[in-house]
Amino acid sequence: MMRINLLLKCIITTIIVSGTIIPAGNAQGIQFEESTFNEALAKARQQKKLLFIDCYTTWCGPCKMLSKMVFPNDTAGAFFNKHFINLKMDMEKGEGKTLSKTFRITGYPTLLFINPENQEIVYRVCGAHPNVQWLVGEAQKAVDPNQNLPGLSARYTENKQDAPTVLRYLNGLGAASMTHERDSVLHLYLSSLSDENRYSEDNWQIIESQVNEPYSTGFEYLLKYAPGYRQSIGEEKVNEKIETVYKYAVSRFIRRKRIPAEQFPQPMFDRLVSLLKEYNGKNASFYRAELNLVDLVQKGDYKGVMDALDGTEKDPAFSDDKRFYFTWVNLNYLSECKDPVIINRGLAWAEKLKPYLSTPAMKRSWLLMKSALYAAKGDSETEKALKEEAEKMK
């Protein structure tokens, strides 16, 4: 029961602060320039400082949190005003659109630390935290040649075969969201290993921390040499790593609604299906069932979705918590179905979830899910009643 509860208690909390983003221009906080990118670059060159850019959007809650709670702090201001020329840039307006493409900004907020002489990224942070020391700690890495990208790159260039050096560089590239560069360095390193030194603990640490996508050459390498690593590192560790890669790859396809065909990553999906056909490790049957569910939903085959759900009742691969999760996901997908016969099958399955609804939050979610199913079959009266009952449980 505890494991089932955790399935619905994993809530990602984002701090949303109301208000618009404005420069933190007081003397106690970070002093942001009211200038263009080129003007800020010139000032940074003149003062021999790095250029710090807060890449934000007006709709980004964590961006607002930084602007409201962190940037005005005197500790942040003391460090940033000493070491950087600071600039805010809306990535969806004006020259922000160009800079977003130039620096490959894919998430918000992104905090850039740039060398004004060559406009290369010295350090990059993706995300936010309300703790001022977190921000200052990240900024300290930007000015530390032992931790910033130029320093890590220089040491890597000097010794591309030293596993700890390679790992530090890979971690730096990963922290900077420089995925393509990280994957290239990883591929180059792994392909250079000989059988004599391939199975060391240091090399396993690189694989364990850096190989996270089943579509990568790094994962191909892991599968190819898994027998040797099982002998040197241990069967449990290696099998757990492979299973974890599959687990998170599959989970990214579970969206609770059909993805438009033009947005669906079909080549990646097909590759994952192909890999899992050959996988016989932990949870193999469950992962294949999940991908089959996704395939049925993408095809609009909701009868197939319910048939797949029916098939879990006697499948030993489905423990109670997995069956609960699988049922919940199926029924959320079913809200897009228009066939009342199939929806009624879903509602019958919804009743089987009742014994597991051990918290008010779980029951409320269950009521809202049922209301969506009644809405799909056109029963607005029952839909409304279920929503009202759910609202009372807020």
Short mmCIF file of C-alpha atoms in Angstrom, two decimals:
data_model
loop_
_atom_site.label_atom_id
_atom_site.label_comp_id
_atom_site.label_asym_id
_atom_site.label_seq_id
_atom_site.Cartn_x
_atom_site.Cartn_y
_atom_site.Cartn_z
CA MET A 1 0.00 0.00 0.00
CA MET A 2 2.82 2.41 0.81
CA ARG A 3 4.35 1.84 -2.62
CA ILE A 4 0.99 2.56 -4.25
CA ASN A 5 0.59 5.77 -2.27
CA LEU A 6 3.98 6.95 -3.46
CA LEU A 7 2.87 6.66 -7.07
CA LEU A 8 0.47 9.55 -6.58
CA LYS A 9 2.39 11.47 -3.94
CA CYS A 10 5.35 12.28 -6.19
CA ILE A 11 4.49 15.89 -6.85
CA ILE A 12 6.90 18.28 -8.46
CA THR A 13 6.49 21.61 -6.70
CA THR A 14 7.35 24.81 -8.47
CA ILE A 15 7.46 28.03 -6.55
CA ILE A 16 5.33 30.58 -8.34
CA VAL A 17 5.68 34.18 -7.30
CA SER A 18 3.24 36.74 -8.60
CA GLY A 19 4.32 39.92 -10.23
CA THR A 20 6.39 40.88 -13.23
CA ILE A 21 10.14 40.60 -13.62
CA ILE A 22 11.89 43.88 -12.98
CA PRO A 23 15.53 44.78 -12.60
CA ALA A 24 16.87 44.30 -9.08
CA GLY A 25 18.49 47.68 -9.21
CA ASN A 26 18.93 48.59 -5.56
CA ALA A 27 22.32 48.84 -3.91
CA GLN A 28 21.76 45.74 -1.80
CA GLY A 29 21.20 43.28 -4.63
CA ILE A 30 22.55 42.37 -8.03
CA GLN A 31 22.96 45.45 -10.21
CA PHE A 32 21.50 44.66 -13.66
CA GLU A 33 22.48 46.76 -16.66
CA GLU A 34 19.73 48.43 -18.66
CA SER A 35 21.55 47.97 -21.95
CA THR A 36 21.83 45.81 -25.04
CA PHE A 37 23.83 42.59 -25.15
CA ASN A 38 26.68 44.21 -27.09
CA GLU A 39 26.83 47.17 -24.73
CA ALA A 40 27.01 44.84 -21.74
CA LEU A 41 29.73 42.81 -23.49
CA ALA A 42 31.79 45.94 -24.09
CA LYS A 43 31.47 46.98 -20.45
CA ALA A 44 32.51 43.51 -19.31
CA ARG A 45 35.58 43.62 -21.57
CA GLN A 46 36.51 47.07 -20.31
CA GLN A 47 36.24 46.02 -16.66
CA LYS A 48 37.77 42.56 -17.29
CA LYS A 49 34.78 40.77 -15.85
CA LEU A 50 32.56 37.95 -17.05
CA LEU A 51 29.10 38.77 -18.38
CA PHE A 52 26.25 37.20 -16.41
CA ILE A 53 22.89 36.88 -18.19
CA ASP A 54 19.65 35.89 -16.53
CA CYS A 55 17.74 34.27 -19.41
CA TYR A 56 14.07 34.41 -18.43
CA THR A 57 10.52 34.52 -19.76
CA THR A 58 7.60 36.47 -18.33
CA TRP A 59 5.55 33.32 -17.71
CA CYS A 60 8.31 31.40 -15.89
CA GLY A 61 7.51 30.97 -12.17
CA PRO A 62 11.05 30.06 -11.04
CA CYS A 63 12.36 33.07 -13.00
CA LYS A 64 10.05 35.34 -11.00
CA MET A 65 11.15 33.66 -7.80
CA LEU A 66 14.80 34.45 -8.52
CA SER A 67 13.97 38.04 -9.36
CA LYS A 68 11.84 38.53 -6.27
CA MET A 69 13.66 36.50 -3.61
CA VAL A 70 17.28 35.91 -4.65
CA PHE A 71 18.68 38.61 -6.92
CA PRO A 72 17.89 41.48 -4.49
CA ASN A 73 19.80 39.76 -1.67
CA ASP A 74 22.88 41.64 -0.44
CA THR A 75 25.04 38.48 -0.37
CA ALA A 76 24.22 37.79 -3.99
CA GLY A 77 24.80 41.42 -4.88
CA ALA A 78 28.20 41.56 -3.18
CA PHE A 79 29.52 38.60 -5.18
CA PHE A 80 27.88 39.27 -8.54
CA ASN A 81 28.60 43.00 -8.65
CA LYS A 82 32.26 42.34 -7.88
CA HIS A 83 32.83 39.60 -10.45
CA PHE A 84 30.31 40.16 -13.26
CA ILE A 85 28.53 42.65 -15.43
CA ASN A 86 24.91 41.58 -15.01
CA LEU A 87 22.18 41.58 -17.63
CA LYS A 88 18.58 40.38 -17.75
CA MET A 89 17.18 39.23 -21.07
CA ASP A 90 13.66 38.10 -21.97
CA MET A 91 14.27 35.18 -24.36
CA GLU A 92 10.97 35.71 -26.14
CA LYS A 93 11.38 39.38 -27.02
CA GLY A 94 13.76 41.51 -29.09
CA GLU A 95 17.36 40.38 -29.21
CA GLY A 96 16.54 37.74 -26.62
CA LYS A 97 15.13 35.60 -29.44
CA THR A 98 18.47 35.69 -31.25
CA LEU A 99 20.48 35.03 -28.10
CA SER A 100 18.23 32.10 -27.27
CA LYS A 101 19.25 30.43 -30.53
CA THR A 102 22.90 31.45 -30.25
CA PHE A 103 23.32 29.99 -26.78
CA ARG A 104 20.84 27.13 -27.28
CA ILE A 105 18.52 28.06 -24.43
CA THR A 106 15.98 25.26 -23.99
CA GLY A 107 14.68 25.81 -20.44
CA TYR A 108 14.03 28.64 -18.03
CA PRO A 109 15.60 30.10 -16.15
CA THR A 110 19.01 29.61 -17.69
CA LEU A 111 21.87 31.53 -16.09
CA LEU A 112 24.81 32.19 -18.42
CA PHE A 113 28.33 33.26 -17.54
CA ILE A 114 30.11 34.44 -20.69
CA ASN A 115 33.66 35.38 -21.55
CA PRO A 116 33.26 38.81 -23.22
CA GLU A 117 36.44 38.36 -25.29
CA ASN A 118 35.20 35.40 -27.33
CA GLN A 119 31.53 35.12 -26.25
CA GLU A 120 32.09 31.55 -25.13
CA ILE A 121 30.10 30.13 -22.24
CA VAL A 122 32.26 29.80 -19.16
CA TYR A 123 29.51 28.27 -17.04
CA ARG A 124 25.80 27.61 -17.36
CA VAL A 125 23.10 26.88 -14.80
CA CYS A 126 19.66 25.57 -15.70
CA GLY A 127 16.97 25.90 -13.06
CA ALA A 128 16.48 27.87 -9.87
CA HIS A 129 16.57 27.60 -6.09
CA PRO A 130 15.34 30.03 -3.44
CA ASN A 131 18.55 29.65 -1.42
CA VAL A 132 20.94 32.55 -2.03
CA GLN A 133 23.96 30.41 -1.15
CA TRP A 134 23.01 28.07 -3.99
CA LEU A 135 23.23 30.94 -6.48
CA VAL A 136 26.51 32.26 -5.08
CA GLY A 137 27.93 28.74 -5.04
CA GLU A 138 27.13 28.29 -8.73
CA ALA A 139 28.60 31.69 -9.56
CA GLN A 140 31.80 30.79 -7.72
CA LYS A 141 32.23 27.85 -10.08
CA ALA A 142 32.12 30.27 -13.02
CA VAL A 143 35.21 32.10 -11.78
CA ASP A 144 37.04 28.99 -10.58
CA PRO A 145 39.31 27.51 -13.30
CA ASN A 146 39.09 24.15 -11.54
CA GLN A 147 35.34 24.06 -12.09
CA ASN A 148 34.43 26.27 -15.04
CA LEU A 149 34.26 24.93 -18.59
CA PRO A 150 37.47 26.49 -19.98
CA GLY A 151 39.48 25.06 -17.09
CA LEU A 152 37.88 21.63 -17.34
CA SER A 153 38.34 21.64 -21.11
CA ALA A 154 42.02 22.56 -20.83
CA ARG A 155 42.75 19.74 -18.42
CA TYR A 156 40.78 17.31 -20.57
CA THR A 157 42.76 18.33 -23.66
CA GLU A 158 46.00 17.66 -21.79
CA ASN A 159 44.96 14.16 -20.74
CA LYS A 160 42.04 12.64 -22.64
CA GLN A 161 42.73 9.15 -21.29
CA ASP A 162 42.54 9.96 -17.59
CA ALA A 163 39.15 8.73 -16.36
CA PRO A 164 38.71 11.16 -13.41
CA THR A 165 39.65 14.11 -15.64
CA VAL A 166 37.22 12.96 -18.32
CA LEU A 167 34.46 12.49 -15.76
CA ARG A 168 34.89 16.00 -14.34
CA TYR A 169 34.67 17.43 -17.86
CA LEU A 170 31.60 15.35 -18.68
CA ASN A 171 29.93 16.52 -15.47
CA GLY A 172 30.70 20.13 -16.35
CA LEU A 173 29.24 19.76 -19.83
CA GLY A 174 26.18 18.04 -18.42
CA ALA A 175 25.62 20.77 -15.83
CA ALA A 176 25.81 23.31 -18.64
CA SER A 177 23.19 21.35 -20.65
CA MET A 178 25.74 20.93 -23.43
CA THR A 179 24.38 17.48 -24.27
CA HIS A 180 25.80 17.17 -27.76
CA GLU A 181 29.31 18.07 -26.63
CA ARG A 182 29.06 15.72 -23.65
CA ASP A 183 27.93 12.81 -25.81
CA SER A 184 30.77 13.42 -28.27
CA VAL A 185 33.39 13.43 -25.51
CA LEU A 186 31.87 10.31 -23.96
CA HIS A 187 31.82 8.45 -27.28
CA LEU A 188 35.42 9.40 -28.03
CA TYR A 189 36.58 8.21 -24.61
CA LEU A 190 34.68 4.92 -24.56
CA SER A 191 35.72 4.01 -28.11
CA SER A 192 39.38 4.54 -27.17
CA LEU A 193 39.35 2.02 -24.31
CA SER A 194 41.21 -1.24 -24.69
CA ASP A 195 40.20 -4.56 -23.15
CA GLU A 196 43.10 -4.15 -20.77
CA ASN A 197 41.65 -1.11 -18.97
CA ARG A 198 37.99 -1.17 -20.05
CA TYR A 199 36.51 -2.71 -16.91
CA SER A 200 38.02 -0.48 -14.23
CA GLU A 201 35.97 1.07 -11.43
CA ASP A 202 36.77 4.55 -12.77
CA ASN A 203 35.37 3.68 -16.18
CA TRP A 204 32.27 2.19 -14.62
CA GLN A 205 31.70 5.47 -12.75
CA ILE A 206 31.71 7.26 -16.10
CA ILE A 207 29.19 4.83 -17.56
CA GLU A 208 26.99 4.88 -14.47
CA SER A 209 26.75 8.68 -14.33
CA GLN A 210 26.78 9.58 -18.03
CA VAL A 211 24.92 6.84 -19.91
CA ASN A 212 21.25 7.68 -19.42
CA GLU A 213 19.61 7.38 -22.84
CA PRO A 214 18.90 4.07 -24.60
CA TYR A 215 19.32 5.77 -28.00
CA SER A 216 22.94 6.78 -27.37
CA THR A 217 26.19 5.20 -28.47
CA GLY A 218 27.07 5.06 -24.78
CA PHE A 219 24.16 2.69 -24.13
CA GLU A 220 25.16 0.56 -27.12
CA TYR A 221 28.59 0.33 -25.53
CA LEU A 222 27.09 -0.66 -22.18
CA LEU A 223 25.01 -3.44 -23.70
CA LYS A 224 27.95 -4.73 -25.74
CA TYR A 225 30.34 -4.93 -22.80
CA ALA A 226 27.81 -5.67 -20.04
CA PRO A 227 29.07 -9.27 -19.53
CA GLY A 228 32.57 -8.01 -18.72
CA TYR A 229 31.29 -5.29 -16.40
CA ARG A 230 29.11 -7.82 -14.59
CA GLN A 231 32.24 -9.79 -13.81
CA SER A 232 34.33 -6.82 -12.71
CA ILE A 233 31.72 -4.53 -11.10
CA GLY A 234 28.99 -6.94 -10.09
CA GLU A 235 25.89 -8.30 -11.77
CA GLU A 236 23.47 -6.39 -9.56
CA LYS A 237 24.98 -2.96 -10.28
CA VAL A 238 25.14 -3.48 -14.03
CA ASN A 239 21.63 -4.91 -14.30
CA GLU A 240 20.25 -2.08 -12.17
CA LYS A 241 21.86 0.52 -14.44
CA ILE A 242 20.40 -1.03 -17.60
CA GLU A 243 16.97 -1.34 -16.02
CA THR A 244 17.05 2.29 -14.83
CA VAL A 245 17.81 3.54 -18.35
CA TYR A 246 14.81 1.63 -19.71
CA LYS A 247 12.59 2.73 -16.82
CA TYR A 248 13.05 6.45 -17.42
CA ALA A 249 12.97 6.13 -21.21
CA VAL A 250 9.59 4.41 -21.02
CA SER A 251 8.23 6.86 -18.45
CA ARG A 252 8.88 9.79 -20.79
CA PHE A 253 6.34 8.35 -23.24
CA ILE A 254 3.56 8.18 -20.64
CA ARG A 255 1.78 11.51 -21.14
CA ARG A 256 -1.82 10.66 -20.14
CA LYS A 257 -3.09 11.86 -23.51
CA ARG A 258 -2.45 11.18 -27.15
CA ILE A 259 0.42 13.18 -28.62
CA PRO A 260 -0.24 14.75 -32.06
CA ALA A 261 1.36 12.57 -34.74
CA GLU A 262 3.64 15.36 -35.95
CA GLN A 263 5.02 15.78 -32.41
CA PHE A 264 5.40 12.12 -31.56
CA PRO A 265 9.07 10.97 -31.65
CA GLN A 266 8.37 7.85 -33.68
CA PRO A 267 12.01 6.87 -34.45
CA MET A 268 12.90 7.00 -30.75
CA PHE A 269 9.78 5.04 -29.86
CA ASP A 270 10.53 2.36 -32.45
CA ARG A 271 14.12 2.09 -31.24
CA LEU A 272 12.99 1.65 -27.64
CA VAL A 273 10.45 -1.00 -28.62
CA SER A 274 13.17 -2.85 -30.53
CA LEU A 275 15.58 -2.73 -27.59
CA LEU A 276 12.98 -3.95 -25.11
CA LYS A 277 12.18 -6.94 -27.29
CA GLU A 278 15.70 -8.15 -26.54
CA TYR A 279 15.61 -7.18 -22.87
CA ASN A 280 14.79 -9.93 -20.38
CA GLY A 281 15.77 -8.21 -17.15
CA LYS A 282 13.78 -6.74 -14.29
CA ASN A 283 10.32 -5.38 -15.23
CA ALA A 284 10.80 -6.28 -18.91
CA SER A 285 7.17 -7.41 -19.40
CA PHE A 286 5.84 -4.33 -17.63
CA TYR A 287 7.87 -1.91 -19.77
CA ARG A 288 6.78 -3.68 -22.95
CA ALA A 289 3.15 -3.43 -21.77
CA GLU A 290 3.55 0.28 -21.17
CA LEU A 291 4.91 0.88 -24.65
CA ASN A 292 2.16 -1.24 -26.14
CA LEU A 293 -0.31 1.00 -24.31
CA VAL A 294 1.31 4.10 -25.79
CA ASP A 295 1.16 2.57 -29.26
CA LEU A 296 -2.54 1.74 -28.89
CA VAL A 297 -3.32 5.26 -27.65
CA GLN A 298 -1.41 6.86 -30.52
CA LYS A 299 -3.45 4.75 -32.93
CA GLY A 300 -6.70 5.68 -31.17
CA ASP A 301 -7.40 2.01 -30.42
CA TYR A 302 -9.17 2.41 -27.09
CA LYS A 303 -10.73 -1.03 -27.27
CA GLY A 304 -7.19 -2.36 -27.47
CA VAL A 305 -6.30 -0.21 -24.46
CA MET A 306 -9.05 -1.84 -22.37
CA ASP A 307 -8.19 -5.31 -23.67
CA ALA A 308 -4.60 -4.71 -22.55
CA LEU A 309 -5.85 -3.67 -19.13
CA ASP A 310 -8.01 -6.78 -18.87
CA GLY A 311 -4.95 -8.85 -19.69
CA THR A 312 -3.11 -7.68 -16.58
CA GLU A 313 -5.47 -9.40 -14.14
CA LYS A 314 -3.75 -12.77 -14.46
CA ASP A 315 -0.32 -11.54 -15.55
CA PRO A 316 2.29 -12.38 -12.89
CA ALA A 317 4.46 -9.52 -14.17
CA PHE A 318 1.97 -7.08 -12.61
CA SER A 319 2.24 -6.69 -8.86
CA ASP A 320 -0.53 -4.78 -7.09
CA ASP A 321 1.29 -1.44 -7.30
CA LYS A 322 2.13 -1.89 -11.00
CA ARG A 323 -1.44 -2.92 -11.81
CA PHE A 324 -2.72 0.12 -9.91
CA TYR A 325 -0.40 2.45 -11.82
CA PHE A 326 -1.16 0.80 -15.16
CA THR A 327 -4.91 1.04 -14.53
CA TRP A 328 -4.65 4.68 -13.52
CA VAL A 329 -2.72 5.59 -16.65
CA ASN A 330 -5.12 3.62 -18.89
CA LEU A 331 -8.16 5.35 -17.48
CA ASN A 332 -6.63 8.80 -17.90
CA TYR A 333 -5.97 8.02 -21.56
CA LEU A 334 -9.54 6.76 -21.91
CA SER A 335 -11.01 10.22 -21.31
CA GLU A 336 -10.33 10.98 -24.99
CA CYS A 337 -12.47 8.03 -26.12
CA LYS A 338 -15.98 8.65 -27.46
CA ASP A 339 -17.34 5.09 -27.38
CA PRO A 340 -19.67 4.75 -24.34
CA VAL A 341 -19.30 0.95 -24.27
CA ILE A 342 -15.52 1.22 -23.88
CA ILE A 343 -15.85 4.07 -21.38
CA ASN A 344 -18.18 1.91 -19.27
CA ARG A 345 -15.48 -0.77 -19.22
CA GLY A 346 -13.14 1.88 -17.93
CA LEU A 347 -15.56 3.00 -15.24
CA ALA A 348 -15.87 -0.61 -14.07
CA TRP A 349 -12.08 -0.73 -13.74
CA ALA A 350 -12.13 2.57 -11.85
CA GLU A 351 -14.16 0.91 -9.12
CA LYS A 352 -11.37 -1.64 -8.67
CA LEU A 353 -9.08 1.20 -7.61
CA LYS A 354 -11.22 2.18 -4.61
CA PRO A 355 -9.46 -0.09 -2.07
CA TYR A 356 -6.19 1.71 -2.76
CA LEU A 357 -7.47 5.27 -2.24
CA SER A 358 -5.97 5.74 1.20
CA THR A 359 -5.65 9.55 1.24
CA PRO A 360 -8.03 12.44 0.47
CA ALA A 361 -5.73 13.59 -2.34
CA MET A 362 -5.88 10.19 -4.01
CA LYS A 363 -9.65 10.05 -3.71
CA ARG A 364 -9.99 13.55 -5.13
CA SER A 365 -7.85 12.63 -8.14
CA TRP A 366 -9.92 9.49 -8.59
CA LEU A 367 -13.17 11.48 -8.56
CA LEU A 368 -11.81 13.92 -11.16
CA MET A 369 -10.67 11.04 -13.35
CA LYS A 370 -14.15 9.51 -13.19
CA SER A 371 -15.73 12.88 -13.95
CA ALA A 372 -13.61 13.10 -17.11
CA LEU A 373 -14.84 9.67 -18.19
CA TYR A 374 -18.47 10.64 -17.63
CA ALA A 375 -17.84 13.84 -19.59
CA ALA A 376 -16.44 11.76 -22.45
CA LYS A 377 -19.63 9.70 -22.61
CA GLY A 378 -21.79 12.85 -22.48
CA ASP A 379 -23.16 12.45 -18.94
CA SER A 380 -22.74 16.06 -17.81
CA GLU A 381 -24.93 15.62 -14.74
CA THR A 382 -22.73 12.89 -13.21
CA GLU A 383 -19.61 14.76 -14.34
CA LYS A 384 -20.75 17.85 -12.43
CA ALA A 385 -21.66 15.88 -9.31
CA LEU A 386 -18.26 14.16 -9.20
CA LYS A 387 -16.43 17.46 -9.68
CA GLU A 388 -18.41 19.05 -6.86
CA GLU A 389 -17.58 16.12 -4.58
CA ALA A 390 -13.91 16.45 -5.52
CA GLU A 391 -13.93 20.19 -4.81
CA LYS A 392 -15.12 19.53 -1.25
CA MET A 393 -11.94 17.53 -0.66
CA LYS A 394 -9.52 20.38 -1.44
#
